[in-house]
Amino acid sequence: MDYSQFLNMREELSLLLVILLIFIVDLFVSGEKSRACCLEGCEAEAGGKSCTRMVWLTRVPIILMIAHTILGMCPGEISVGATWEYSFGKMYQHTEMMVFMKSILNIGAVLVMLMAYPNLYKAENRIKAGEFYSLTLFTLLGMYFMISAGHFLMFFIGLELASIPMAALIAFKKKDERSGEAGAKFILLALFSSALLLYGISLIYGQAGTLYFDEMAIYLHRPNFISILGLVLVITGLGFKISMVPFHLWTADTYEGAPTPVTAFLSVLSKGAAAFTLMVILVKIFSSGPFIEYWNVSMQVLIVLSITVANLFAIRQNNLKRFMAFSAISQAGYLVLGLLGGTAQGMESMVYYLAIYTFANLGAFAIINELELASGKVCISDYNGLYSTNPRMAFCMTICLFSLAGIPPFAGFFSKFFIFMAAFKAGYVWTVFIALVNTVISLYYYLLIVKAMYIKSNPSPIAKVYPSLPGVTAIILCVVATILFGVFSAPFNFLGFYGFGM
């Protein structure tokens, strides 16, 4: 065996090392005395050293993850452009675009960990900090395997590794019935979607006789009923992960019941990894002319349904987490626009859209999280008059919402412009037109929150909030990135060098 193949798995090995170090820190820091001390909220034992050690458990994982993210951004000796590098008999594939995608997920994971810090710093949660970070990073590792899979077995292992720990994260608040309910709904529907996906894979395997993406494309050049049904089931299985209509029914309840940092993680990272993987599967396996026509038609229907239905339901929401759930469904529709035609420009636009969406959406969730921790309020009506007591929080929230709505000069405008341009050039004019009309609808419901913060009066608005340092850091990073990417186009130009050829 050529062990040099492991060098292509630099990101996976680095993340595994981070997880192992967190395990070691958790093992030696979270002793019985430290746990008892933190449960009681005391600082007396040994001059507070026990709880101080427990506090380190909430900081070391963030430091390690930042180091891992920086390492992942360092250039490596791998293929560039349309050339694919394979390892382990083509089960694992590696390109610069995949590395860039993993870097986006890393940045999103760091922001989520910063958001979660105030929650985990609480005395009753410190003993669970190690579990939270380990589950989060195992989920991220599963997404890595999904992105780099060149074989359906590796893809499915990555999918399950990304899904099962996520159910535990959603049900993380053990004493909260809504969190338990959300976790149960997620795991049941995840199992159902995995069953459909496996059935689809088995049908495709029966037609092709192989599970390798490249080899499947050779044998699936003539569509028949079984192969088309397999394609439909694969799209359905991943449609659950992306939360596209009509596979979205779990989303609002799960987002509402899960801890807010976990909701943020679900809304961005899991959708991005699933959308990228779906594009790789469609382009590499179903690349013949008839198949491209079939899945492009089906994806157009799903995109139009997702954007339209989600926008209409978002208008009716008052709970902000449910509101952001339908916003995420709508944004998933825009994100998947990059799939149409399976072009290199579409992939570049999709990855760029995900990067911008990561900052704007996580910035909004970071503000929601801080306000929820301080006041316990998560309804849009609770934000009435927020500007009078928390002008900075209201201003940052406005920027994030404007970016999500696609208002210039913020980055969200350009991410939508590029993804519309890619779909338009691929020939899907009417789909782009419907998406543009829905952009106006989305602008309306995003402005409802802005109206509540600035215009609507409230005799008892949310009191002055003093957010935590990690929370402020996450908010500032997201807001600055949302503004800078609106006037700085180098990241999109950079992606142009690494789009695959068709």
Short mmCIF file of C-alpha atoms in Angstrom, two decimals:
data_model
loop_
_atom_site.label_atom_id
_atom_site.label_comp_id
_atom_site.label_asym_id
_atom_site.label_seq_id
_atom_site.Cartn_x
_atom_site.Cartn_y
_atom_site.Cartn_z
CA MET A 1 0.00 0.00 0.00
CA ASP A 2 1.24 3.46 -0.89
CA TYR A 3 0.97 5.41 2.37
CA SER A 4 1.77 8.66 0.57
CA GLN A 5 -1.92 8.68 -0.43
CA PHE A 6 -2.72 9.87 3.09
CA LEU A 7 -0.98 13.16 2.23
CA ASN A 8 -4.01 14.03 0.09
CA MET A 9 -6.15 13.73 3.22
CA ARG A 10 -4.44 16.62 4.95
CA GLU A 11 -7.69 18.26 6.03
CA GLU A 12 -9.21 15.03 7.38
CA LEU A 13 -6.06 14.05 9.29
CA SER A 14 -5.70 17.53 10.75
CA LEU A 15 -9.33 17.51 11.92
CA LEU A 16 -8.92 14.02 13.42
CA LEU A 17 -5.92 15.33 15.37
CA VAL A 18 -8.03 18.22 16.69
CA ILE A 19 -10.75 15.78 17.79
CA LEU A 20 -8.17 13.54 19.49
CA LEU A 21 -6.67 16.49 21.37
CA ILE A 22 -10.13 17.56 22.52
CA PHE A 23 -10.74 14.03 23.80
CA ILE A 24 -7.47 14.16 25.76
CA VAL A 25 -8.21 17.61 27.20
CA ASP A 26 -11.72 16.52 28.15
CA LEU A 27 -10.37 13.36 29.79
CA PHE A 28 -7.83 15.11 32.01
CA VAL A 29 -9.68 18.37 32.67
CA SER A 30 -13.18 17.08 33.37
CA GLY A 31 -12.46 15.21 36.58
CA GLU A 32 -15.15 14.41 39.12
CA LYS A 33 -14.17 17.31 41.37
CA SER A 34 -14.17 19.74 38.47
CA ARG A 35 -17.57 18.51 37.33
CA ALA A 36 -19.03 18.79 40.82
CA CYS A 37 -17.59 22.25 41.23
CA CYS A 38 -19.02 23.48 37.94
CA LEU A 39 -22.41 21.93 38.57
CA GLU A 40 -22.59 23.83 41.84
CA GLY A 41 -21.28 26.98 40.19
CA CYS A 42 -18.61 27.35 42.89
CA GLU A 43 -15.23 28.94 42.59
CA ALA A 44 -14.00 28.10 46.05
CA GLU A 45 -12.25 24.77 45.64
CA ALA A 46 -8.48 25.15 45.27
CA GLY A 47 -8.85 28.84 44.68
CA GLY A 48 -11.17 28.24 41.76
CA LYS A 49 -8.61 26.10 39.88
CA SER A 50 -11.04 23.27 39.21
CA CYS A 51 -13.51 25.51 37.44
CA THR A 52 -10.66 27.32 35.73
CA ARG A 53 -9.59 24.01 34.21
CA MET A 54 -13.13 23.43 33.06
CA VAL A 55 -13.22 26.89 31.48
CA TRP A 56 -10.16 25.95 29.45
CA LEU A 57 -12.19 23.13 27.94
CA THR A 58 -14.44 25.74 26.35
CA ARG A 59 -11.46 27.63 24.89
CA VAL A 60 -8.92 25.05 23.74
CA PRO A 61 -11.21 23.56 21.03
CA ILE A 62 -11.75 27.01 19.50
CA ILE A 63 -8.00 27.67 19.45
CA LEU A 64 -7.31 24.27 17.90
CA MET A 65 -10.04 24.75 15.29
CA ILE A 66 -8.67 28.17 14.32
CA ALA A 67 -5.23 26.58 13.83
CA HIS A 68 -6.79 23.79 11.75
CA THR A 69 -8.62 26.34 9.60
CA ILE A 70 -5.43 28.32 8.95
CA LEU A 71 -3.56 25.12 8.08
CA GLY A 72 -6.30 24.14 5.65
CA MET A 73 -5.93 27.46 3.82
CA CYS A 74 -2.20 26.96 3.28
CA PRO A 75 -1.36 25.88 -0.27
CA GLY A 76 -0.54 22.23 -0.88
CA GLU A 77 0.82 20.19 -3.73
CA ILE A 78 -2.41 18.97 -5.27
CA SER A 79 -4.05 19.24 -8.62
CA VAL A 80 -5.41 22.51 -9.92
CA GLY A 81 -8.30 23.27 -12.20
CA ALA A 82 -10.15 20.54 -14.00
CA THR A 83 -7.70 17.76 -13.11
CA TRP A 84 -8.85 15.43 -10.35
CA GLU A 85 -6.43 13.69 -7.98
CA TYR A 86 -7.51 10.32 -6.64
CA SER A 87 -6.47 8.16 -3.70
CA PHE A 88 -7.37 4.71 -2.35
CA GLY A 89 -8.46 3.28 -5.66
CA LYS A 90 -10.43 6.41 -6.61
CA MET A 91 -12.60 6.20 -3.49
CA TYR A 92 -11.21 9.55 -2.35
CA GLN A 93 -10.81 12.54 -4.65
CA HIS A 94 -9.06 15.82 -4.07
CA THR A 95 -9.06 19.15 -5.90
CA GLU A 96 -8.46 22.76 -4.97
CA MET A 97 -12.19 23.46 -5.22
CA MET A 98 -12.87 20.78 -2.61
CA VAL A 99 -10.18 22.26 -0.37
CA PHE A 100 -11.79 25.68 -0.73
CA MET A 101 -15.17 24.18 0.12
CA LYS A 102 -13.76 22.56 3.25
CA SER A 103 -12.19 25.88 4.24
CA ILE A 104 -15.62 27.53 4.06
CA LEU A 105 -17.01 24.82 6.33
CA ASN A 106 -14.07 25.32 8.71
CA ILE A 107 -14.74 29.04 8.97
CA GLY A 108 -18.42 28.36 9.57
CA ALA A 109 -17.57 25.82 12.29
CA VAL A 110 -15.28 28.33 14.04
CA LEU A 111 -18.03 30.95 13.99
CA VAL A 112 -20.53 28.45 15.41
CA MET A 113 -18.07 27.50 18.17
CA LEU A 114 -17.65 31.18 19.05
CA MET A 115 -21.43 31.52 19.16
CA ALA A 116 -21.73 28.47 21.41
CA TYR A 117 -19.10 29.68 23.88
CA PRO A 118 -21.49 31.76 26.05
CA ASN A 119 -23.87 28.79 26.28
CA LEU A 120 -21.12 26.34 27.18
CA TYR A 121 -19.56 28.75 29.68
CA LYS A 122 -22.62 28.43 31.90
CA ALA A 123 -21.97 26.31 34.98
CA GLU A 124 -24.59 23.69 34.04
CA ASN A 125 -23.14 23.30 30.53
CA ARG A 126 -19.40 23.30 31.14
CA ILE A 127 -19.35 19.59 31.83
CA LYS A 128 -20.88 19.04 28.38
CA ALA A 129 -18.49 21.32 26.48
CA GLY A 130 -16.22 18.47 25.39
CA GLU A 131 -19.19 16.51 24.04
CA PHE A 132 -20.50 19.52 22.13
CA TYR A 133 -17.20 20.21 20.39
CA SER A 134 -16.54 16.54 19.64
CA LEU A 135 -19.98 16.04 18.10
CA THR A 136 -19.64 19.22 16.06
CA LEU A 137 -16.26 18.23 14.66
CA PHE A 138 -17.31 14.65 13.92
CA THR A 139 -20.19 16.09 11.93
CA LEU A 140 -17.72 18.30 10.10
CA LEU A 141 -15.50 15.29 9.40
CA GLY A 142 -18.44 13.48 7.83
CA MET A 143 -18.99 16.48 5.56
CA TYR A 144 -15.33 16.26 4.51
CA PHE A 145 -15.81 12.66 3.40
CA MET A 146 -18.99 13.58 1.53
CA ILE A 147 -17.22 16.33 -0.39
CA SER A 148 -14.21 14.19 -1.33
CA ALA A 149 -16.08 10.95 -2.02
CA GLY A 150 -15.43 9.26 -5.36
CA HIS A 151 -17.34 6.13 -4.36
CA PHE A 152 -20.86 5.75 -3.00
CA LEU A 153 -19.65 3.75 0.02
CA MET A 154 -17.40 6.58 1.20
CA PHE A 155 -20.13 9.07 0.41
CA PHE A 156 -22.68 7.22 2.53
CA ILE A 157 -20.27 6.76 5.44
CA GLY A 158 -19.62 10.49 5.38
CA LEU A 159 -23.33 11.25 5.17
CA GLU A 160 -24.14 9.14 8.24
CA LEU A 161 -21.13 10.49 10.14
CA ALA A 162 -22.49 13.98 9.45
CA SER A 163 -26.09 13.09 10.40
CA ILE A 164 -25.96 10.98 13.57
CA PRO A 165 -23.88 13.38 15.73
CA MET A 166 -26.11 16.20 14.47
CA ALA A 167 -29.15 14.52 16.03
CA ALA A 168 -27.33 14.50 19.38
CA LEU A 169 -26.46 18.19 18.98
CA ILE A 170 -30.08 19.08 18.22
CA ALA A 171 -31.23 17.26 21.37
CA PHE A 172 -28.34 18.76 23.37
CA LYS A 173 -30.63 20.52 25.87
CA LYS A 174 -31.74 17.37 27.68
CA LYS A 175 -34.17 19.15 30.00
CA ASP A 176 -35.90 21.01 27.18
CA GLU A 177 -38.78 19.03 25.68
CA ARG A 178 -38.63 21.02 22.45
CA SER A 179 -34.98 20.10 21.97
CA GLY A 180 -35.74 16.41 22.49
CA GLU A 181 -38.67 16.60 20.09
CA ALA A 182 -36.52 18.34 17.48
CA GLY A 183 -33.82 15.68 17.82
CA ALA A 184 -36.37 12.88 17.46
CA LYS A 185 -37.91 14.44 14.34
CA PHE A 186 -34.50 14.97 12.80
CA ILE A 187 -33.22 11.44 13.37
CA LEU A 188 -36.44 9.82 12.14
CA LEU A 189 -36.52 11.83 8.93
CA ALA A 190 -32.76 11.40 8.50
CA LEU A 191 -33.25 7.63 8.66
CA PHE A 192 -36.12 7.84 6.19
CA SER A 193 -34.10 9.94 3.75
CA SER A 194 -31.09 7.62 4.11
CA ALA A 195 -33.31 4.65 3.29
CA LEU A 196 -34.55 6.34 0.11
CA LEU A 197 -30.99 7.29 -0.78
CA LEU A 198 -29.72 3.74 -0.24
CA TYR A 199 -32.52 2.34 -2.36
CA GLY A 200 -31.62 4.76 -5.12
CA ILE A 201 -27.93 3.80 -4.88
CA SER A 202 -28.83 0.10 -5.05
CA LEU A 203 -30.88 0.67 -8.22
CA ILE A 204 -28.03 2.57 -9.84
CA TYR A 205 -25.58 -0.12 -8.76
CA GLY A 206 -27.81 -2.76 -10.29
CA GLN A 207 -27.62 -0.93 -13.63
CA ALA A 208 -23.93 0.00 -13.55
CA GLY A 209 -22.39 -2.87 -11.59
CA THR A 210 -20.05 -0.52 -9.74
CA LEU A 211 -20.15 2.13 -7.01
CA TYR A 212 -17.36 4.31 -8.40
CA PHE A 213 -18.61 7.64 -9.70
CA ASP A 214 -16.37 7.66 -12.80
CA GLU A 215 -17.19 4.09 -13.80
CA MET A 216 -20.93 4.60 -13.30
CA ALA A 217 -20.91 7.33 -15.92
CA ILE A 218 -19.63 4.82 -18.48
CA TYR A 219 -22.46 2.34 -17.95
CA LEU A 220 -25.32 4.81 -17.47
CA HIS A 221 -25.27 6.41 -20.90
CA ARG A 222 -28.70 4.99 -21.82
CA PRO A 223 -31.45 5.94 -19.36
CA ASN A 224 -34.13 3.41 -18.46
CA PHE A 225 -36.86 3.26 -15.83
CA ILE A 226 -34.64 1.77 -13.10
CA SER A 227 -31.75 4.20 -13.56
CA ILE A 228 -34.13 7.19 -13.71
CA LEU A 229 -35.86 5.99 -10.52
CA GLY A 230 -32.45 5.65 -8.88
CA LEU A 231 -31.62 9.22 -9.91
CA VAL A 232 -34.92 10.48 -8.46
CA LEU A 233 -34.31 8.70 -5.14
CA VAL A 234 -30.75 10.04 -4.86
CA ILE A 235 -32.03 13.59 -5.44
CA THR A 236 -34.81 12.95 -2.90
CA GLY A 237 -32.40 11.66 -0.25
CA LEU A 238 -30.11 14.65 -0.59
CA GLY A 239 -33.12 16.95 -0.90
CA PHE A 240 -33.92 16.13 2.73
CA LYS A 241 -30.40 17.19 3.75
CA ILE A 242 -30.63 20.44 1.81
CA SER A 243 -34.20 21.07 3.08
CA MET A 244 -35.70 21.64 -0.34
CA VAL A 245 -39.47 21.64 -0.82
CA PRO A 246 -41.25 19.19 -0.58
CA PHE A 247 -38.64 17.54 1.69
CA HIS A 248 -38.56 20.45 4.14
CA LEU A 249 -41.28 19.62 6.70
CA TRP A 250 -38.80 18.80 9.48
CA THR A 251 -36.87 22.04 9.16
CA ALA A 252 -38.94 24.62 11.07
CA ASP A 253 -39.65 22.41 14.10
CA THR A 254 -36.03 21.24 14.29
CA TYR A 255 -34.62 24.76 13.98
CA GLU A 256 -36.97 26.06 16.67
CA GLY A 257 -36.20 23.31 19.19
CA ALA A 258 -32.44 23.01 18.71
CA PRO A 259 -29.97 25.25 20.57
CA THR A 260 -29.42 28.39 18.51
CA PRO A 261 -25.74 27.68 17.64
CA VAL A 262 -26.78 24.22 16.43
CA THR A 263 -29.56 25.78 14.37
CA ALA A 264 -26.96 28.06 12.78
CA PHE A 265 -24.77 25.05 12.05
CA LEU A 266 -27.68 23.23 10.42
CA SER A 267 -28.74 26.20 8.34
CA VAL A 268 -25.37 26.70 6.64
CA LEU A 269 -22.83 23.90 6.87
CA SER A 270 -24.99 20.83 6.35
CA LYS A 271 -26.82 22.44 3.43
CA GLY A 272 -23.61 23.55 1.76
CA ALA A 273 -21.92 20.15 2.01
CA ALA A 274 -25.02 18.34 0.70
CA ALA A 275 -25.50 20.77 -2.21
CA PHE A 276 -21.85 20.51 -3.27
CA THR A 277 -21.95 16.71 -3.07
CA LEU A 278 -25.18 16.58 -5.07
CA MET A 279 -23.55 18.59 -7.84
CA VAL A 280 -20.51 16.29 -7.91
CA ILE A 281 -22.76 13.20 -8.12
CA LEU A 282 -24.97 14.64 -10.85
CA VAL A 283 -22.08 15.89 -12.95
CA LYS A 284 -19.78 12.89 -12.59
CA ILE A 285 -22.38 10.10 -12.81
CA PHE A 286 -25.37 11.41 -14.74
CA SER A 287 -23.40 13.34 -17.33
CA SER A 288 -24.88 11.93 -20.53
CA GLY A 289 -27.26 14.10 -22.57
CA PRO A 290 -30.60 12.48 -21.66
CA PHE A 291 -29.75 12.28 -17.95
CA ILE A 292 -28.72 15.93 -17.83
CA GLU A 293 -32.09 16.90 -19.29
CA TYR A 294 -33.97 14.79 -16.73
CA TRP A 295 -32.23 16.05 -13.62
CA ASN A 296 -32.17 19.64 -14.81
CA VAL A 297 -35.95 19.59 -15.20
CA SER A 298 -36.45 18.03 -11.77
CA MET A 299 -34.04 20.48 -10.12
CA GLN A 300 -35.83 23.43 -11.72
CA VAL A 301 -39.11 22.26 -10.19
CA LEU A 302 -37.52 21.81 -6.76
CA ILE A 303 -35.81 25.21 -6.94
CA VAL A 304 -38.99 27.08 -7.87
CA LEU A 305 -41.01 25.26 -5.19
CA SER A 306 -38.35 25.82 -2.51
CA ILE A 307 -37.96 29.53 -3.13
CA THR A 308 -41.67 30.28 -3.57
CA VAL A 309 -43.14 28.14 -0.77
CA ALA A 310 -40.47 29.15 1.74
CA ASN A 311 -40.94 32.85 1.00
CA LEU A 312 -44.70 32.65 1.43
CA PHE A 313 -44.41 30.76 4.73
CA ALA A 314 -41.64 33.03 6.05
CA ILE A 315 -44.02 36.00 5.89
CA ARG A 316 -46.36 34.29 8.36
CA GLN A 317 -43.74 33.57 11.04
CA ASN A 318 -43.28 35.40 14.33
CA ASN A 319 -40.71 33.14 15.98
CA LEU A 320 -37.33 34.22 14.63
CA LYS A 321 -35.84 30.72 14.53
CA ARG A 322 -38.78 29.43 12.50
CA PHE A 323 -38.46 32.54 10.34
CA MET A 324 -34.79 31.76 9.72
CA ALA A 325 -35.73 28.16 8.96
CA PHE A 326 -37.92 29.19 6.03
CA SER A 327 -35.31 31.74 5.03
CA ALA A 328 -32.77 28.88 4.91
CA ILE A 329 -35.10 26.81 2.71
CA SER A 330 -35.43 29.72 0.32
CA GLN A 331 -31.68 30.33 0.33
CA ALA A 332 -31.14 26.63 -0.41
CA GLY A 333 -33.20 27.10 -3.55
CA TYR A 334 -30.97 29.96 -4.66
CA LEU A 335 -27.87 27.95 -3.77
CA VAL A 336 -28.93 24.98 -5.89
CA LEU A 337 -29.44 27.27 -8.90
CA GLY A 338 -25.73 26.72 -9.49
CA LEU A 339 -26.44 23.06 -10.25
CA LEU A 340 -28.41 23.79 -13.41
CA GLY A 341 -26.49 22.76 -16.48
CA GLY A 342 -23.63 21.34 -14.44
CA THR A 343 -21.21 24.02 -15.62
CA ALA A 344 -17.92 25.18 -14.12
CA GLN A 345 -19.35 28.68 -13.69
CA GLY A 346 -22.29 27.18 -11.84
CA MET A 347 -20.01 25.43 -9.36
CA GLU A 348 -17.95 28.59 -8.83
CA SER A 349 -21.12 30.62 -8.23
CA MET A 350 -22.55 28.01 -5.86
CA VAL A 351 -19.40 27.86 -3.71
CA TYR A 352 -19.15 31.66 -3.67
CA TYR A 353 -22.83 31.93 -2.73
CA LEU A 354 -22.27 29.51 0.14
CA ALA A 355 -19.31 31.54 1.40
CA ILE A 356 -21.31 34.78 1.45
CA TYR A 357 -24.38 33.07 2.89
CA THR A 358 -22.22 31.61 5.67
CA PHE A 359 -21.19 35.03 6.93
CA ALA A 360 -24.58 36.72 6.55
CA ASN A 361 -26.65 33.91 8.06
CA LEU A 362 -24.26 33.10 10.92
CA GLY A 363 -24.01 36.80 11.70
CA ALA A 364 -27.79 37.00 12.07
CA PHE A 365 -27.84 33.87 14.22
CA ALA A 366 -25.01 35.20 16.41
CA ILE A 367 -27.10 38.29 17.19
CA ILE A 368 -30.23 36.18 17.81
CA ASN A 369 -28.19 33.95 20.13
CA GLU A 370 -26.83 36.84 22.22
CA LEU A 371 -30.25 38.47 22.56
CA GLU A 372 -31.84 35.14 23.45
CA LEU A 373 -29.22 34.47 26.14
CA ALA A 374 -29.74 37.90 27.65
CA SER A 375 -33.52 38.14 27.47
CA GLY A 376 -34.90 34.74 26.50
CA LYS A 377 -36.85 36.37 23.65
CA VAL A 378 -36.82 34.98 20.10
CA CYS A 379 -39.95 36.48 18.52
CA ILE A 380 -39.97 39.19 15.86
CA SER A 381 -42.43 41.20 17.96
CA ASP A 382 -39.89 41.15 20.80
CA TYR A 383 -37.49 43.06 18.55
CA ASN A 384 -39.84 46.07 18.37
CA GLY A 385 -37.85 49.14 19.35
CA LEU A 386 -34.57 47.22 19.58
CA TYR A 387 -32.67 50.13 18.08
CA SER A 388 -33.55 52.36 21.03
CA THR A 389 -31.76 50.10 23.53
CA ASN A 390 -29.29 48.13 21.37
CA PRO A 391 -28.42 50.27 18.34
CA ARG A 392 -25.23 48.38 17.46
CA MET A 393 -26.93 45.00 17.54
CA ALA A 394 -29.79 46.37 15.42
CA PHE A 395 -27.32 47.86 12.92
CA CYS A 396 -25.37 44.59 12.56
CA MET A 397 -28.61 42.63 12.21
CA THR A 398 -29.73 45.01 9.46
CA ILE A 399 -26.54 44.48 7.48
CA CYS A 400 -26.87 40.69 7.70
CA LEU A 401 -30.54 40.81 6.67
CA PHE A 402 -29.82 43.17 3.76
CA SER A 403 -27.14 40.75 2.54
CA LEU A 404 -29.54 37.80 2.80
CA ALA A 405 -32.11 39.79 0.84
CA GLY A 406 -29.57 40.65 -1.85
CA ILE A 407 -29.50 44.42 -1.42
CA PRO A 408 -26.43 46.22 -2.83
CA PRO A 409 -23.71 47.05 -1.97
CA PHE A 410 -23.56 44.10 0.44
CA ALA A 411 -22.06 40.77 -0.55
CA GLY A 412 -25.39 38.97 -0.81
CA PHE A 413 -26.29 41.05 -3.86
CA PHE A 414 -23.23 39.89 -5.77
CA SER A 415 -23.61 36.25 -4.72
CA LYS A 416 -27.15 36.27 -6.12
CA PHE A 417 -26.01 38.12 -9.22
CA PHE A 418 -23.30 35.58 -9.99
CA ILE A 419 -25.54 32.57 -9.43
CA PHE A 420 -28.32 34.11 -11.54
CA MET A 421 -25.78 34.83 -14.26
CA ALA A 422 -24.55 31.22 -14.24
CA ALA A 423 -28.08 29.82 -14.53
CA PHE A 424 -28.99 32.38 -17.20
CA LYS A 425 -25.95 31.52 -19.31
CA ALA A 426 -26.83 27.84 -18.98
CA GLY A 427 -30.16 28.66 -20.65
CA TYR A 428 -32.60 28.56 -17.72
CA VAL A 429 -34.15 31.97 -18.28
CA TRP A 430 -37.60 31.36 -16.82
CA THR A 431 -36.21 29.76 -13.67
CA VAL A 432 -33.99 32.80 -13.13
CA PHE A 433 -36.96 35.11 -13.73
CA ILE A 434 -39.08 33.33 -11.10
CA ALA A 435 -36.14 33.46 -8.68
CA LEU A 436 -35.81 37.21 -9.30
CA VAL A 437 -39.51 37.76 -8.57
CA ASN A 438 -39.13 35.81 -5.35
CA THR A 439 -36.18 38.00 -4.39
CA VAL A 440 -38.64 40.91 -4.15
CA ILE A 441 -40.88 38.83 -1.85
CA SER A 442 -37.89 37.92 0.34
CA LEU A 443 -36.97 41.58 0.56
CA TYR A 444 -40.41 42.25 2.04
CA TYR A 445 -40.16 39.76 4.89
CA TYR A 446 -36.56 40.60 5.74
CA LEU A 447 -37.60 44.24 6.00
CA LEU A 448 -40.31 43.24 8.47
CA ILE A 449 -37.55 42.62 11.04
CA VAL A 450 -35.83 45.88 10.15
CA LYS A 451 -39.16 47.67 10.55
CA ALA A 452 -39.66 46.07 13.96
CA MET A 453 -36.21 47.17 15.16
CA TYR A 454 -36.30 50.75 13.88
CA ILE A 455 -39.90 51.88 13.39
CA LYS A 456 -42.28 49.94 15.64
CA SER A 457 -42.59 51.22 19.17
CA ASN A 458 -42.33 49.07 22.26
CA PRO A 459 -43.03 50.24 25.82
CA SER A 460 -40.68 47.57 27.17
CA PRO A 461 -38.02 46.78 24.54
CA ILE A 462 -35.20 44.31 25.14
CA ALA A 463 -32.91 45.84 27.72
CA LYS A 464 -29.35 46.81 26.96
CA VAL A 465 -27.41 43.64 26.10
CA TYR A 466 -23.71 43.21 26.84
CA PRO A 467 -22.68 40.34 24.57
CA SER A 468 -19.78 38.02 25.35
CA LEU A 469 -16.38 38.58 23.75
CA PRO A 470 -16.61 35.43 21.56
CA GLY A 471 -20.11 36.43 20.50
CA VAL A 472 -18.97 39.95 19.61
CA THR A 473 -16.03 38.47 17.69
CA ALA A 474 -18.35 36.26 15.63
CA ILE A 475 -20.70 39.17 14.89
CA ILE A 476 -17.87 41.53 13.87
CA LEU A 477 -16.22 38.92 11.63
CA CYS A 478 -19.51 38.20 9.87
CA VAL A 479 -20.46 41.84 9.40
CA VAL A 480 -17.02 42.88 8.17
CA ALA A 481 -16.90 39.96 5.71
CA THR A 482 -20.41 40.79 4.48
CA ILE A 483 -19.36 44.37 3.74
CA LEU A 484 -15.88 43.65 2.33
CA PHE A 485 -16.96 40.88 -0.03
CA GLY A 486 -19.48 43.32 -1.45
CA VAL A 487 -16.70 45.54 -2.81
CA PHE A 488 -13.85 43.03 -3.07
CA SER A 489 -14.33 40.47 -5.86
CA ALA A 490 -11.01 38.64 -5.61
CA PRO A 491 -12.50 35.51 -3.95
CA PHE A 492 -14.86 34.93 -6.89
CA ASN A 493 -12.05 35.52 -9.38
CA PHE A 494 -9.94 33.05 -7.39
CA LEU A 495 -12.64 30.39 -7.73
CA GLY A 496 -12.52 30.79 -11.50
CA PHE A 497 -9.15 29.04 -11.58
CA TYR A 498 -10.50 25.93 -9.86
CA GLY A 499 -13.84 25.23 -11.48
CA PHE A 500 -13.97 21.85 -13.16
CA GLY A 501 -14.32 21.61 -16.93
CA MET A 502 -17.33 20.00 -18.65
#
